Short mmCIF file of C-alpha atoms in Angstrom, two decimals:
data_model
loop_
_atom_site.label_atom_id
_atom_site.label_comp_id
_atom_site.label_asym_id
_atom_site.label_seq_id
_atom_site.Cartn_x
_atom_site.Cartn_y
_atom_site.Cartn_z
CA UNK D 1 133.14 -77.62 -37.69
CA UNK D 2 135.66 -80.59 -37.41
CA UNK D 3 137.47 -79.01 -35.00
CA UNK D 4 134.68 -77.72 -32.73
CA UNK D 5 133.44 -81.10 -31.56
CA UNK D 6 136.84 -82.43 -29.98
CA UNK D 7 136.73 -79.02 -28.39
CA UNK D 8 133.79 -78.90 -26.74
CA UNK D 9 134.41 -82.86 -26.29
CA UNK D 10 137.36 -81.84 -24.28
CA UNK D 11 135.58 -78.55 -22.61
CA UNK D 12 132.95 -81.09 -21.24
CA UNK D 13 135.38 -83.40 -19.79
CA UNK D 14 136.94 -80.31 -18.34
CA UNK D 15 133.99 -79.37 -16.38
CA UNK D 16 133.25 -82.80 -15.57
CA UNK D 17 136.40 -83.55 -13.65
CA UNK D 18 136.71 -80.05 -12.11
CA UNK D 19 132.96 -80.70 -10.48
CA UNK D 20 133.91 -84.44 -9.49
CA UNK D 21 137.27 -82.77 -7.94
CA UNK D 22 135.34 -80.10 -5.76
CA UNK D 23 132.81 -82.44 -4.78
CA UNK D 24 135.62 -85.21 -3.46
CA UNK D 25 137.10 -81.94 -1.51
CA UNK D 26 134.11 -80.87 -0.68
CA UNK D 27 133.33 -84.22 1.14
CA UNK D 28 137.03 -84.97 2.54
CA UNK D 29 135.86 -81.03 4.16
CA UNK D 30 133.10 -82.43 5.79
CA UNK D 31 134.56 -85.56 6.80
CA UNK D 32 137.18 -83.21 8.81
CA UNK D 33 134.86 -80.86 9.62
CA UNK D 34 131.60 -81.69 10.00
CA UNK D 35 130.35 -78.25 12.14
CA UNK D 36 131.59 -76.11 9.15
CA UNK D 37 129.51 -78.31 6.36
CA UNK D 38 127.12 -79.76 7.73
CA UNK D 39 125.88 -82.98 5.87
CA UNK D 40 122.44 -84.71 7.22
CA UNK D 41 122.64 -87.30 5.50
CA UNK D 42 126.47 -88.58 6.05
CA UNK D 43 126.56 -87.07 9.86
CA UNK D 44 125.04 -90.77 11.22
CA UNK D 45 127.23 -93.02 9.26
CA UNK D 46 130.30 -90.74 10.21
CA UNK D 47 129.49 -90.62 14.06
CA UNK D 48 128.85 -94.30 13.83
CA UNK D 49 132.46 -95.05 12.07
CA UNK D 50 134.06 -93.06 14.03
CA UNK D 51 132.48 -94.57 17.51
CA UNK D 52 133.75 -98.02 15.90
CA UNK D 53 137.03 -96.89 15.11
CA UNK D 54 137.52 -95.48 18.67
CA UNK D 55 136.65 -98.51 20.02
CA UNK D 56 138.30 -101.13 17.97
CA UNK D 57 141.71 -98.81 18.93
CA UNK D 58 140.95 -98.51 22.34
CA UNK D 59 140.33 -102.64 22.65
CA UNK D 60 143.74 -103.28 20.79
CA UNK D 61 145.50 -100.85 23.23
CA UNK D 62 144.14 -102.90 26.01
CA UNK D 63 144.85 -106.37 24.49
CA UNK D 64 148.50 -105.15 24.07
CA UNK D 65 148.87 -104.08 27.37
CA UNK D 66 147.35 -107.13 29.41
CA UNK D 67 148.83 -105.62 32.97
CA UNK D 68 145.80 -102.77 32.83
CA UNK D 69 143.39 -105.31 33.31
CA UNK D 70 142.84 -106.83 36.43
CA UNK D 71 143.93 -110.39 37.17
CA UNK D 72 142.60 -112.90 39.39
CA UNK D 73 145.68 -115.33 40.07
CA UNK D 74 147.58 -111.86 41.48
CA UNK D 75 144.84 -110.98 44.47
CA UNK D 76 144.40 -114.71 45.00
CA UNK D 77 147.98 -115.49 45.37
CA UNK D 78 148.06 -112.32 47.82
CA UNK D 79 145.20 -113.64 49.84
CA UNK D 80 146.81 -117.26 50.39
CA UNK D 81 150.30 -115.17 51.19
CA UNK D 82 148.69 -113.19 53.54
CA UNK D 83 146.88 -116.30 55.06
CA UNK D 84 149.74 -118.15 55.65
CA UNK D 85 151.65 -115.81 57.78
CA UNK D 86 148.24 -115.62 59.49
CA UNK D 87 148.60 -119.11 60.16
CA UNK D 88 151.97 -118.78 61.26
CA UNK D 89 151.18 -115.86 63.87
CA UNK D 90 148.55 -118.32 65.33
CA UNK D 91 150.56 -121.23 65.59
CA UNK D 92 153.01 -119.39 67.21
CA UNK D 93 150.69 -118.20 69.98
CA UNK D 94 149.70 -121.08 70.27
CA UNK D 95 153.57 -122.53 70.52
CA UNK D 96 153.94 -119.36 73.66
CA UNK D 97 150.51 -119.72 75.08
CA UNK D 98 150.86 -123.37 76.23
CA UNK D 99 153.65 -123.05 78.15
CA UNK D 100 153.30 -119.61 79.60
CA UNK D 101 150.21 -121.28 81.08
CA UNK D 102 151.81 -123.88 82.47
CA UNK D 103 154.59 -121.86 83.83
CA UNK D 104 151.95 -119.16 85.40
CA UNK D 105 149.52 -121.87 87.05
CA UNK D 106 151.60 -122.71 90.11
CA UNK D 107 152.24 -118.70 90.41
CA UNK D 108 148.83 -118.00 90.97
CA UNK D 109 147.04 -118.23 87.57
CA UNK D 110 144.23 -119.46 88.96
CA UNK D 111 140.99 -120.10 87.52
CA UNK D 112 138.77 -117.44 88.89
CA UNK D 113 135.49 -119.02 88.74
CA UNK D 114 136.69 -121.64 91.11
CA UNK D 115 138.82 -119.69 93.37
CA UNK D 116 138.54 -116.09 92.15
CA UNK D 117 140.18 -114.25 95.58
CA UNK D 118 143.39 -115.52 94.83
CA UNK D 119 143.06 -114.98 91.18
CA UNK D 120 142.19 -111.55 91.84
CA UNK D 121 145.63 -110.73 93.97
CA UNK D 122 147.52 -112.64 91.29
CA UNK D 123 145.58 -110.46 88.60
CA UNK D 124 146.54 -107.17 91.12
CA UNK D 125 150.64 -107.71 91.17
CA UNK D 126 150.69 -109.17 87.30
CA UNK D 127 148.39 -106.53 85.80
CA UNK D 128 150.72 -106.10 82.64
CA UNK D 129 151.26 -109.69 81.58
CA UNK D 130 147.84 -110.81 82.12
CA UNK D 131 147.03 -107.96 79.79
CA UNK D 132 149.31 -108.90 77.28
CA UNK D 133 147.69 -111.99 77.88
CA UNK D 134 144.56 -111.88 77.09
CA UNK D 135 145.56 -108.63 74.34
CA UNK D 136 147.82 -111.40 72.30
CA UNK D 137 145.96 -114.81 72.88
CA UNK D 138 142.47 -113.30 71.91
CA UNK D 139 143.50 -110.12 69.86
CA UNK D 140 146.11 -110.90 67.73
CA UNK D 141 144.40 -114.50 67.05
CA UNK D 142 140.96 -113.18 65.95
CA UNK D 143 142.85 -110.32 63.65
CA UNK D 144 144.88 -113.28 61.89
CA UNK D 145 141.51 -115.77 61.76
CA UNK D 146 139.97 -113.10 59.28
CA UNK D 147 142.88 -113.17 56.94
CA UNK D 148 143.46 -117.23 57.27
CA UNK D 149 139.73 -117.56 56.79
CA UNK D 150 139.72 -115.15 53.66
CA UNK D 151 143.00 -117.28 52.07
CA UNK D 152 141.27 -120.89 52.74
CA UNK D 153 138.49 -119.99 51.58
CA UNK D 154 140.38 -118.95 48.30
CA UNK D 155 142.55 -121.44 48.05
CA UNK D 156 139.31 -124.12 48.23
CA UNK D 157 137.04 -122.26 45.28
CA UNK D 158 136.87 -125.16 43.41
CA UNK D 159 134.04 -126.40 46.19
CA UNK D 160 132.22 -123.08 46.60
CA UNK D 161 129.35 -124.77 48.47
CA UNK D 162 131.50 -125.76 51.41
CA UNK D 163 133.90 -122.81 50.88
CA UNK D 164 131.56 -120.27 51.68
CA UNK D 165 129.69 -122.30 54.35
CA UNK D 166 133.46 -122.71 56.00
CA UNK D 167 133.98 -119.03 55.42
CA UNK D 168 130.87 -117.69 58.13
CA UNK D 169 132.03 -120.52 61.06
CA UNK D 170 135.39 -119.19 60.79
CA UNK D 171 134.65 -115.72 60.63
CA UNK D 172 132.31 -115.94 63.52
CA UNK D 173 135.05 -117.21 65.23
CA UNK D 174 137.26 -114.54 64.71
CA UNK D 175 134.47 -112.45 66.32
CA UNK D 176 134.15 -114.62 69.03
CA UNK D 177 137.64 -114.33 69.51
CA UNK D 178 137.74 -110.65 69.84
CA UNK D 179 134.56 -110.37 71.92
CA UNK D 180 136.43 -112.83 74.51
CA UNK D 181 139.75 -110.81 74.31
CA UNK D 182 138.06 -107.66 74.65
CA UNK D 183 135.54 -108.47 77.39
CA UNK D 184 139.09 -110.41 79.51
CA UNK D 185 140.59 -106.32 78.90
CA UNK D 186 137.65 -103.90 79.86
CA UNK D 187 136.97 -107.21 83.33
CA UNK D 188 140.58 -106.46 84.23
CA UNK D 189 140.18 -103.01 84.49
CA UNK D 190 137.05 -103.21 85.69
CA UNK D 191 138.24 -105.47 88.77
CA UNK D 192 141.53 -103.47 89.42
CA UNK D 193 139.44 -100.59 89.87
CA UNK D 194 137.05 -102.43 92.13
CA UNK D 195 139.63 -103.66 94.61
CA UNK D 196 140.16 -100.42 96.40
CA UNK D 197 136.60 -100.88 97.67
CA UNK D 198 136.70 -104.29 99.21
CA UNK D 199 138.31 -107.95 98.11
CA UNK D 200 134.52 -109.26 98.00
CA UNK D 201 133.06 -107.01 95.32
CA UNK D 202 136.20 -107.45 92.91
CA UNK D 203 136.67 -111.34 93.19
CA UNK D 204 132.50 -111.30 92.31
CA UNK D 205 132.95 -108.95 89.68
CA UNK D 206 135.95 -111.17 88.36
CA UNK D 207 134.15 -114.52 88.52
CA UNK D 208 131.27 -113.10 86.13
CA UNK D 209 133.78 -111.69 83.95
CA UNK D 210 135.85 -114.93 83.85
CA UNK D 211 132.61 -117.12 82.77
CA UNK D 212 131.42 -114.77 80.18
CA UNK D 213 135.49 -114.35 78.87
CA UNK D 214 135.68 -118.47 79.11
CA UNK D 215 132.38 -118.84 77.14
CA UNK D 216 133.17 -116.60 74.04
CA UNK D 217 136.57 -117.78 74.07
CA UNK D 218 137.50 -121.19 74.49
CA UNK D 219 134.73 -123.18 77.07
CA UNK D 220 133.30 -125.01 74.24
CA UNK D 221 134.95 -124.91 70.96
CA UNK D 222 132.28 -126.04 68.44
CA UNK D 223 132.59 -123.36 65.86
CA UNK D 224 136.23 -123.43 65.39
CA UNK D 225 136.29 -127.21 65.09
CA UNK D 226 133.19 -126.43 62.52
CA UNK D 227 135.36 -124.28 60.28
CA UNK D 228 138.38 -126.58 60.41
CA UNK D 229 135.75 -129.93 59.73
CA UNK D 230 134.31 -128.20 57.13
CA UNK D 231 137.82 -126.87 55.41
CA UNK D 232 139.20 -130.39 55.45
CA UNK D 233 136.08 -131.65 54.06
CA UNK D 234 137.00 -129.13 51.11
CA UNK D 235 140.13 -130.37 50.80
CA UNK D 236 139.64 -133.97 50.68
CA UNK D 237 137.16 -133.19 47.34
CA UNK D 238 139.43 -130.41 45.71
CA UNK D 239 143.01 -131.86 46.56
CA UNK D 240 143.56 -127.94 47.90
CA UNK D 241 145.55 -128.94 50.35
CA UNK D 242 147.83 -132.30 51.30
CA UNK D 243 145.44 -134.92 52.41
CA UNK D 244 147.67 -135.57 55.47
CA UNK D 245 146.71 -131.99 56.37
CA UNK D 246 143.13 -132.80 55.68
CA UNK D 247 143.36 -135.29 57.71
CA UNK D 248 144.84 -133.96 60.57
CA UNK D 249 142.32 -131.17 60.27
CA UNK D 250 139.37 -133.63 60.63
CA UNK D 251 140.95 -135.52 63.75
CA UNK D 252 141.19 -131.67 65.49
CA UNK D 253 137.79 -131.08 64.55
CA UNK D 254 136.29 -134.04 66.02
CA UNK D 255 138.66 -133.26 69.09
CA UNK D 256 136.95 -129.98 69.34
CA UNK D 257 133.14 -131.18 68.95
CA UNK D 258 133.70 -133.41 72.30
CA UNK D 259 134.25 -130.40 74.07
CA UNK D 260 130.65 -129.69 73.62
CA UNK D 261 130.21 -132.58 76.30
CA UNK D 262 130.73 -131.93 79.71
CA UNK D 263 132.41 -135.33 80.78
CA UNK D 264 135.32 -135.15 78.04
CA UNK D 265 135.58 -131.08 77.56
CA UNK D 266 138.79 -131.04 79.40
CA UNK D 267 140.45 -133.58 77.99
CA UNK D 268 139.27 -133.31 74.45
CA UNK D 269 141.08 -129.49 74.99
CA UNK D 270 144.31 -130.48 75.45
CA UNK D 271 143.76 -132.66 71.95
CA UNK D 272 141.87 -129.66 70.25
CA UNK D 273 144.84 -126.86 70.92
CA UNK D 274 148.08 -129.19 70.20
CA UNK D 275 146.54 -130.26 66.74
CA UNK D 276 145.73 -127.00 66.08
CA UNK D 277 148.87 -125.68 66.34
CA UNK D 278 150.17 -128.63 64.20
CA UNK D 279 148.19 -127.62 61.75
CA UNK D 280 148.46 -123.68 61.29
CA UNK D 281 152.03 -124.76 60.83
CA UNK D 282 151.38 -126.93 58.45
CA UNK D 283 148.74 -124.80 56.91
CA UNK D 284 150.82 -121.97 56.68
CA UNK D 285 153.99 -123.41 55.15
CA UNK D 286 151.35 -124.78 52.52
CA UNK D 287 149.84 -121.64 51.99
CA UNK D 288 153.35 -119.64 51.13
CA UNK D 289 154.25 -121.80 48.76
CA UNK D 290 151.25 -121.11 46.71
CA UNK D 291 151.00 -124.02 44.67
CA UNK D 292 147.75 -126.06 44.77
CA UNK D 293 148.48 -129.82 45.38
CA UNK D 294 148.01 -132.43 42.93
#
């Protein structure tokens, strides 16, 4: 009888290790496969770890690779890049404009609401430059206003207010410009057409078109000197841009309102276009370097 009881003493512990063994085996099982032993009472807690180990790894894979997520600074410094080349195409139409006008005025570029017969002829043996007039100067600029207007507008987020409100004038603009460019293309034809049929009917038809193609693009200049009041408005608060540039931007714009009055329209033009093309120069080469002013 001395012996027995270590025996069975052992025997117990035997059995008692050998169940706690199957049962840890029996759970690691279920852990790995939870279809083949189904566990009601652990399959909650297990989905739920998991769900939290899936994403706690899937939020460190992202933290170590920053370039996944998307980054403001990249698509802004794209926009301002894009706008200044935008402000570079305009000032250079502006810089080919000026003086192709002034070298086609004694040719016959005449303004057709005042003397449209000879305007019409002139339009009749030129029909390729004036389209490539009115294709480039109206065109090309209201394509590059959507892109400069999309860049300022970036560049000046530190004053959304007047940002945004800067954003519509000069996007309705850009529409303006388009209209006018389009409506100068679709006249021309329009009038080249007509002058088979009689020099009366096409120098008519060429006077309307010439009003309607002055007044969307250029007869009173209001909403361009808007957007550029507003912008350097903008830029005097935020320091987005050099204050001489603000400056000049607010002189332009003040140009531009006079032209809403009849007695100083013409010579507030002149004014209006030469400091505009001053400053999409200076806009643009401000722009492409990307840097905000301090």
């Amino acid at each position: 009888m001395a012996t027995a009881i270590p025996c069975r003493t052992l025997h117990n512990t035997f059995l008692h290790y050998s169940r706690q063994g199957l049962k840890n085996e029996f759970d690691q099982r279920a852990d790995d496969h939870p279809n083949e032993h189904p566990k009601p009472a652990r399959q909650p807690a297990i989905r739920l770890k998991r769900r939290i180990n899936n994403v706690t790894t899937q939020t460190a894979e992202l933290t170590a690779q920053p370039e996944l997520l998307p980054t403001r600074p990249r698509s802004s410094a794209a926009l301002q890049r894009g706008a200044g080349i935008a402000a570079l195409v305009r000032a250079a139409i502006f810089l080919v404009g000026f003086p192709l006008l002034i070298y086609l005025i004694p040719r016959g570029f005449l303004d057709a609401q005042g003397d449209p017969a000879p305007s019409v002829q002139f339009l009749l043996d030129n029909q390729v430059a004036m389209y490539s007039w009115y294709l480039v100067l109206y065109l090309v600029s209201g394509v590059a206003q959507v892109s400069l207007v999309l860049g300022v507008k970036e560049r000046l987020r530190e004053a959304p207010a007047l940002a945004r409100t800067a954003e519509v004038y000069g996007h309705i603009w850009a529409g303006l410009l388009l209209a006018s460019g389009m409506v100068g293309l679709v006249g021309q034809q329009s009038v080249v057409a007509l002058a088979g049929d009689g020099p009366g009917t096409a120098a008519t038809t060429w006077a309307s078109v010439s009003i309607v193609q002055y007044a969307l693009g250029g007869g009173i200049e209001i909403v361009g000197a808007l957007w550029l009041l507003l912008v350097s408005l903008a830029a005097i608060r935020t320091r987005a841009f050099p204050l001489g540039l603000a400056a000049l931007g607010t002189a332009v714009g003040v140009a531009g309102m006079l032209t809403l009055l009849p007695a100083a329209g013409d010579g507030a033009a002149v004014p209006f276009g030469i400091g505009f093309m001053v400053w999409f120069v200076w806009a643009g080469v401000s722009l492409l370097r990307g840097s905000t002013p301090s």
